Coordinates of C-alpha atoms and ligand atoms in Angstrom, one line a residue:
M51 CA -8.4 7.1 -16.7
Q52 CA -10.2 3.8 -17.0
I53 CA -7.2 2.2 -18.7
S54 CA -4.9 3.3 -15.9
A55 CA -7.3 1.9 -13.3
A56 CA -7.4 -1.4 -15.2
I57 CA -3.7 -1.6 -15.3
I58 CA -3.3 -1.0 -11.6
M59 CA -5.9 -3.8 -10.9
L60 CA -4.0 -6.1 -13.2
L61 CA -0.8 -5.5 -11.4
V62 CA -2.5 -6.2 -8.1
F63 CA -3.6 -9.6 -9.5
L64 CA -0.2 -10.5 -10.9
K65 CA 1.3 -10.3 -7.5
T66 CA 1.4 -13.5 -5.5
T67 CA 0.5 -13.3 -1.9
V68 CA 2.4 -15.1 0.8
S69 CA 0.5 -15.9 4.0
P70 CA 2.3 -14.8 7.1
L71 CA 1.2 -18.2 8.5
S72 CA 4.3 -19.7 6.8
S73 CA 6.3 -17.9 9.5
P74 CA 7.8 -20.0 12.3
V75 CA 5.4 -21.3 15.0
P76 CA 4.5 -18.4 17.4
T77 CA 6.8 -18.2 20.4
Q78 CA 5.6 -16.9 23.8
K79 CA 6.8 -13.4 22.8
A80 CA 4.8 -13.6 19.6
E81 CA 1.8 -14.8 21.7
A82 CA 1.6 -11.4 23.2
A83 CA 1.1 -10.1 19.7
A84 CA -1.7 -12.6 18.9
R85 CA -3.8 -9.6 18.0
C86 CA -2.9 -6.1 17.1
R87 CA -5.3 -3.3 17.2
W88 CA -5.4 -0.5 14.7
R89 CA -7.8 2.4 14.2
L90 CA -9.0 2.7 10.6
L91 CA -10.4 5.8 9.0
L92 CA -12.3 5.1 5.7
N93 CA -12.8 8.1 3.4
V94 CA -15.5 6.9 1.0
G95 CA -16.3 9.1 -2.0
R96 CA -15.6 9.6 -5.7
E97 CA -12.0 9.2 -6.9
E98 CA -10.6 9.9 -10.3
G99 CA -10.6 6.8 -12.5
T100 CA -13.2 4.9 -10.5
W101 CA -15.5 2.5 -12.3
M102 CA -18.4 3.2 -9.9
P103 CA -21.6 4.4 -11.7
E104 CA -21.3 8.0 -12.9
D105 CA -23.9 9.4 -10.5
W106 CA -22.3 7.7 -7.5
G107 CA -20.7 10.4 -5.3
A108 CA -21.0 12.9 -8.2
S109 CA -21.7 15.8 -5.7
G110 CA -18.3 15.1 -4.0
S111 CA -19.9 14.3 -0.7
R112 CA -17.8 11.9 1.4
L113 CA -18.4 9.5 4.3
A114 CA -15.7 9.6 7.0
I115 CA -16.0 6.2 8.8
P116 CA -13.7 5.4 11.8
L117 CA -13.6 1.9 13.3
L118 CA -11.2 -0.2 15.4
V119 CA -10.0 -3.6 14.1
D120 CA -7.9 -6.4 15.5
F121 CA -5.4 -8.1 13.1
E122 CA -5.3 -11.6 14.5
A123 CA -2.7 -14.4 14.4
T124 CA -5.3 -17.1 13.5
R125 CA -6.6 -18.3 10.2
S126 CA -9.8 -16.6 9.1
N127 CA -11.4 -19.8 7.8
L128 CA -13.4 -17.6 5.5
D129 CA -13.7 -18.3 1.7
D130 CA -10.6 -17.2 -0.1
E131 CA -10.6 -13.8 -1.8
M132 CA -8.3 -13.6 -4.8
L133 CA -7.2 -10.1 -3.9
V134 CA -6.1 -11.1 -0.4
G135 CA -4.8 -14.6 -1.3
R136 CA -5.2 -18.0 0.2
N137 CA -5.2 -18.9 3.8
S138 CA -5.9 -15.4 5.0
L139 CA -5.6 -14.5 8.7
L140 CA -8.5 -13.1 10.7
V141 CA -9.2 -9.4 11.0
S142 CA -12.1 -8.6 13.3
P143 CA -13.9 -5.4 14.1
A144 CA -13.4 -4.2 17.7
S145 CA -16.0 -1.4 17.4
D146 CA -19.0 -0.5 15.2
A147 CA -18.2 1.7 12.2
T148 CA -19.7 5.2 12.5
F149 CA -20.3 8.1 10.2
I150 CA -22.3 11.3 10.3
N151 CA -24.9 12.3 7.7
E152 CA -27.8 14.8 7.7
S153 CA -29.8 12.6 10.0
G154 CA -27.0 12.5 12.6
E155 CA -24.5 9.8 13.7
Q156 CA -25.1 6.4 12.1
R157 CA -23.7 3.1 13.3
L158 CA -22.8 0.3 10.9
Q159 CA -22.3 -3.3 12.0
V160 CA -19.2 -4.9 10.5
N161 CA -18.3 -8.6 10.1
P162 CA -14.8 -10.1 10.1
G163 CA -12.7 -10.6 7.0
G164 CA -9.2 -11.9 6.1
W165 CA -5.8 -10.2 5.9
S166 CA -2.4 -10.9 4.4
V167 CA 0.9 -9.2 3.8
E168 CA 2.9 -9.6 0.6
P169 CA 6.6 -9.3 1.4
P170 CA 8.6 -6.4 -0.1
K171 CA 10.9 -6.9 -3.1
E172 CA 14.1 -5.3 -2.0
G173 CA 14.9 -2.1 -3.8
K174 CA 11.9 -2.5 -6.0
S175 CA 8.5 -2.4 -4.2
P176 CA 7.3 -2.2 -0.6
A177 CA 5.3 -4.9 1.3
V178 CA 1.6 -4.7 0.6
L179 CA -1.1 -5.2 3.3
R180 CA -4.4 -6.4 2.0
F181 CA -7.6 -7.3 3.8
W182 CA -11.4 -7.1 3.6
L183 CA -14.2 -6.4 6.1
D184 CA -17.8 -7.3 5.5
F185 CA -20.2 -4.5 6.1
G186 CA -23.5 -6.0 7.2
E187 CA -25.3 -2.8 6.2
G188 CA -24.4 0.1 3.9
G189 CA -24.4 3.8 4.6
V190 CA -25.8 6.8 2.7
K191 CA -24.7 10.4 2.6
R192 CA -26.4 12.3 -0.2
D193 CA -25.3 10.6 -3.5
T194 CA -22.4 8.8 -1.9
T195 CA -23.1 5.3 -0.5
L196 CA -21.0 2.7 1.1
P197 CA -22.6 -0.5 -0.3
A198 CA -23.3 -3.4 2.1
G199 CA -20.9 -6.3 1.6
K200 CA -17.2 -6.8 1.4
V201 CA -14.9 -3.8 1.2
F202 CA -11.3 -4.4 0.2
F203 CA -8.3 -2.5 1.6
T204 CA -4.8 -2.3 0.2
A205 CA -1.8 -0.2 1.3
A206 CA 2.0 -0.3 1.2
G207 CA 3.9 -0.9 4.4
W208 CA 7.5 -0.5 5.6
M209 CA 9.7 -1.7 8.4
D210 CA 12.1 0.9 9.9
E211 CA 15.1 -1.3 9.0
E212 CA 14.0 -1.4 5.4
I213 CA 13.7 2.4 5.2
E214 CA 17.1 2.8 6.7
V215 CA 18.8 0.3 4.3
G216 CA 17.0 1.9 1.3
N217 CA 18.0 5.4 2.3
K218 CA 21.7 4.3 2.7
A219 CA 21.7 2.7 -0.7
R220 CA 20.1 5.8 -2.2
N221 CA 22.6 8.2 -0.6
K222 CA 25.5 6.0 -1.9
L223 CA 24.1 6.1 -5.4
V224 CA 23.5 9.8 -5.3
E225 CA 27.1 10.4 -4.1
L226 CA 28.5 8.1 -6.9
L227 CA 26.4 9.9 -9.5
E228 CA 27.2 13.5 -8.4
N229 CA 30.8 13.2 -7.3
D230 CA 32.0 10.7 -9.8
I231 CA 29.9 9.8 -12.8
L232 CA 28.7 13.3 -13.6
V233 CA 32.1 15.0 -13.0
N234 CA 33.8 12.5 -15.3
L235 CA 31.1 12.7 -17.9
K236 CA 31.4 16.5 -18.0
A237 CA 35.2 16.3 -18.4
A238 CA 34.9 13.5 -21.1
Q239 CA 32.3 15.6 -23.0
A240 CA 34.6 18.7 -23.0
D241 CA 37.6 16.6 -24.0
Y242 CA 35.5 15.0 -26.8
D243 CA 34.2 18.4 -28.0
S244 CA 37.7 19.9 -28.3
S245 CA 39.3 16.9 -30.0
N246 CA 39.9 16.7 -33.8
P247 CA 37.6 14.3 -35.8
I248 CA 40.1 11.4 -35.8
A249 CA 40.7 11.6 -32.0
K250 CA 36.9 11.8 -31.4
I251 CA 36.5 8.3 -32.6
A252 CA 38.8 6.9 -29.9
K253 CA 37.1 9.0 -27.2
L254 CA 33.5 8.1 -28.1
S255 CA 33.4 4.8 -26.3
N256 CA 34.5 6.4 -23.0
L257 CA 31.7 9.0 -23.4
V258 CA 29.1 6.4 -24.2
G259 CA 30.2 4.3 -21.2
L260 CA 29.9 7.2 -18.8
S261 CA 26.5 8.2 -20.0
T262 CA 25.3 4.6 -19.7
A263 CA 26.6 4.6 -16.1
R264 CA 24.7 7.8 -15.5
D265 CA 21.4 6.3 -16.9
N266 CA 21.9 3.2 -14.8
A267 CA 22.5 5.1 -11.6
V268 CA 19.4 7.3 -12.2
G269 CA 17.3 4.2 -12.9
R270 CA 18.4 2.6 -9.7
I271 CA 17.7 5.7 -7.7
R272 CA 14.2 5.8 -9.2
S273 CA 13.5 2.2 -8.4
I274 CA 14.7 2.7 -4.8
D275 CA 12.4 5.7 -4.5
A276 CA 9.5 3.6 -5.7
S277 CA 10.2 1.1 -2.9
L278 CA 10.4 3.7 -0.1
P279 CA 7.6 5.9 1.5
K280 CA 7.0 9.1 -0.4
R281 CA 8.4 12.2 1.1
G282 CA 5.8 13.8 3.3
D283 CA 4.1 10.4 4.2
V284 CA 3.9 10.5 8.0
M285 CA 3.0 7.2 9.4
K286 CA 3.0 6.0 13.0
P287 CA 4.6 2.6 13.2
G288 CA 2.7 -0.3 14.9
K289 CA 2.7 -4.1 15.3
F290 CA 1.2 -6.9 13.3
P291 CA 1.1 -10.5 14.3
F292 CA 4.1 -12.5 12.9
I293 CA 6.0 -9.3 11.9
D294 CA 8.8 -8.9 14.3
S295 CA 9.5 -5.3 13.5
R296 CA 7.1 -2.3 13.7
F297 CA 5.4 -1.6 10.5
R298 CA 4.4 1.8 8.9
I299 CA 1.3 1.7 6.7
A300 CA 0.8 4.3 4.1
G301 CA -2.6 5.6 3.2
G302 CA -4.2 3.2 0.7
G303 CA -7.1 2.4 -1.6
L304 CA -10.6 1.0 -0.9
C305 CA -12.6 -0.9 -3.4
V306 CA -15.6 -3.2 -3.9
K307 CA -15.7 -6.3 -6.1
R308 CA -18.3 -6.4 -8.9
P309 CA -18.9 -9.0 -11.6
G310 CA -16.8 -8.2 -14.7
K311 CA -18.5 -7.1 -17.9
M312 CA -17.1 -10.0 -19.8
M313 CA -16.1 -12.5 -17.1
G314 CA -14.5 -12.7 -13.7
S315 CA -14.5 -9.8 -11.3
E316 CA -13.7 -6.1 -11.4
Y317 CA -12.7 -4.0 -8.5
H318 CA -14.2 -0.5 -8.3
I319 CA -12.5 2.2 -6.4
L320 CA -14.6 3.4 -3.4
G321 CA -12.2 5.9 -1.8
T322 CA -9.1 5.9 0.4
W323 CA -8.2 4.9 4.0
S324 CA -5.5 5.4 6.6
C325 CA -4.7 3.8 9.9
T326 CA -2.9 4.3 13.2
P327 CA -1.9 1.7 15.7
V328 CA -3.6 1.4 19.1
E329 CA -1.6 0.1 22.0
V330 CA -4.0 -2.5 23.4
E331 CA -1.4 -3.8 25.9
D332 CA -1.2 -0.4 27.6
E333 CA -5.0 -0.3 27.9
E334 CA -5.2 -3.7 29.5
Q335 CA -2.5 -3.3 32.1
Ligands
NAG1627 C1 -28.2 8.6 7.0 O1 -27.8 7.3 7.0 C2 -28.8 6.3 7.3 C3 -28.0 5.0 7.4 O2 -27.3 4.8 6.2 C4 -29.9 6.3 6.3 O3 -30.8 5.4 6.6 C5 -30.4 7.7 6.2 O4 -31.4 7.8 5.2 C6 -29.3 8.8 6.0 N1 -29.9 10.1 6.0 C7 -29.8 10.9 5.0 C8 -30.4 12.3 5.2 O5 -29.2 10.7 4.0

């Protein structure tokens, strides 16, 4: 478990982050999207593979913490965080964070952080939204705590066009595989099996070629699947500054940064989170 968590974190580091600020200068239309409001729901508690202390959240109790945030089109001017990348944009809380424990409803004050989006790699991996918020105070519910300080959020995201293009490419490959490659492979296999040993030699390369084509098609379908939302992911699309199209954000991971045992930093899994867009413009009109 620990090894798989370490590998995931390493992959997160190896990705380079591109700041959305490298996009063209905002036009008047983009000005309207200078801030985009989303409702976050943090689900803090023990997850398999976490490096949090063994007694942390051991009872399975969880903190459900809703809050509103605005993803803004201005630089955060906060210290860079390696996980989010350089020149992060500002993400500001638009409400307190709340949660309920045995003493009733609790309010937590939250400070702004930085956000960025890493673009998708077509047919390979989706875009990744990363940001942090700084919790001025922590929260307690039995043996599960939200520590005070920075909490990091990561999640995959998709634009509708991307999902459409991916599904089209996938359908084409499935059709090629089922109606062409597999049919020919079956015929070639039968032909090979019924041939005499001398004729088999001549027919082998055709058989090998077709099974290679089958493996390639299956591999490409798998990598498209890895780049698309999982079946059953239901996500309401919403806007982000600088991103022209509406964006669907999958449920993602929460973590905290801790000093590494040897050097550098480690990220410890703190739970999961999800989000839905809030139409601010509607409210203000
Ligand atoms: C409820 O949360 C508050 C704020 O984190 C904390 O001070 C209090 O001790 C908690 N109550 C219980 C019963 O855990």
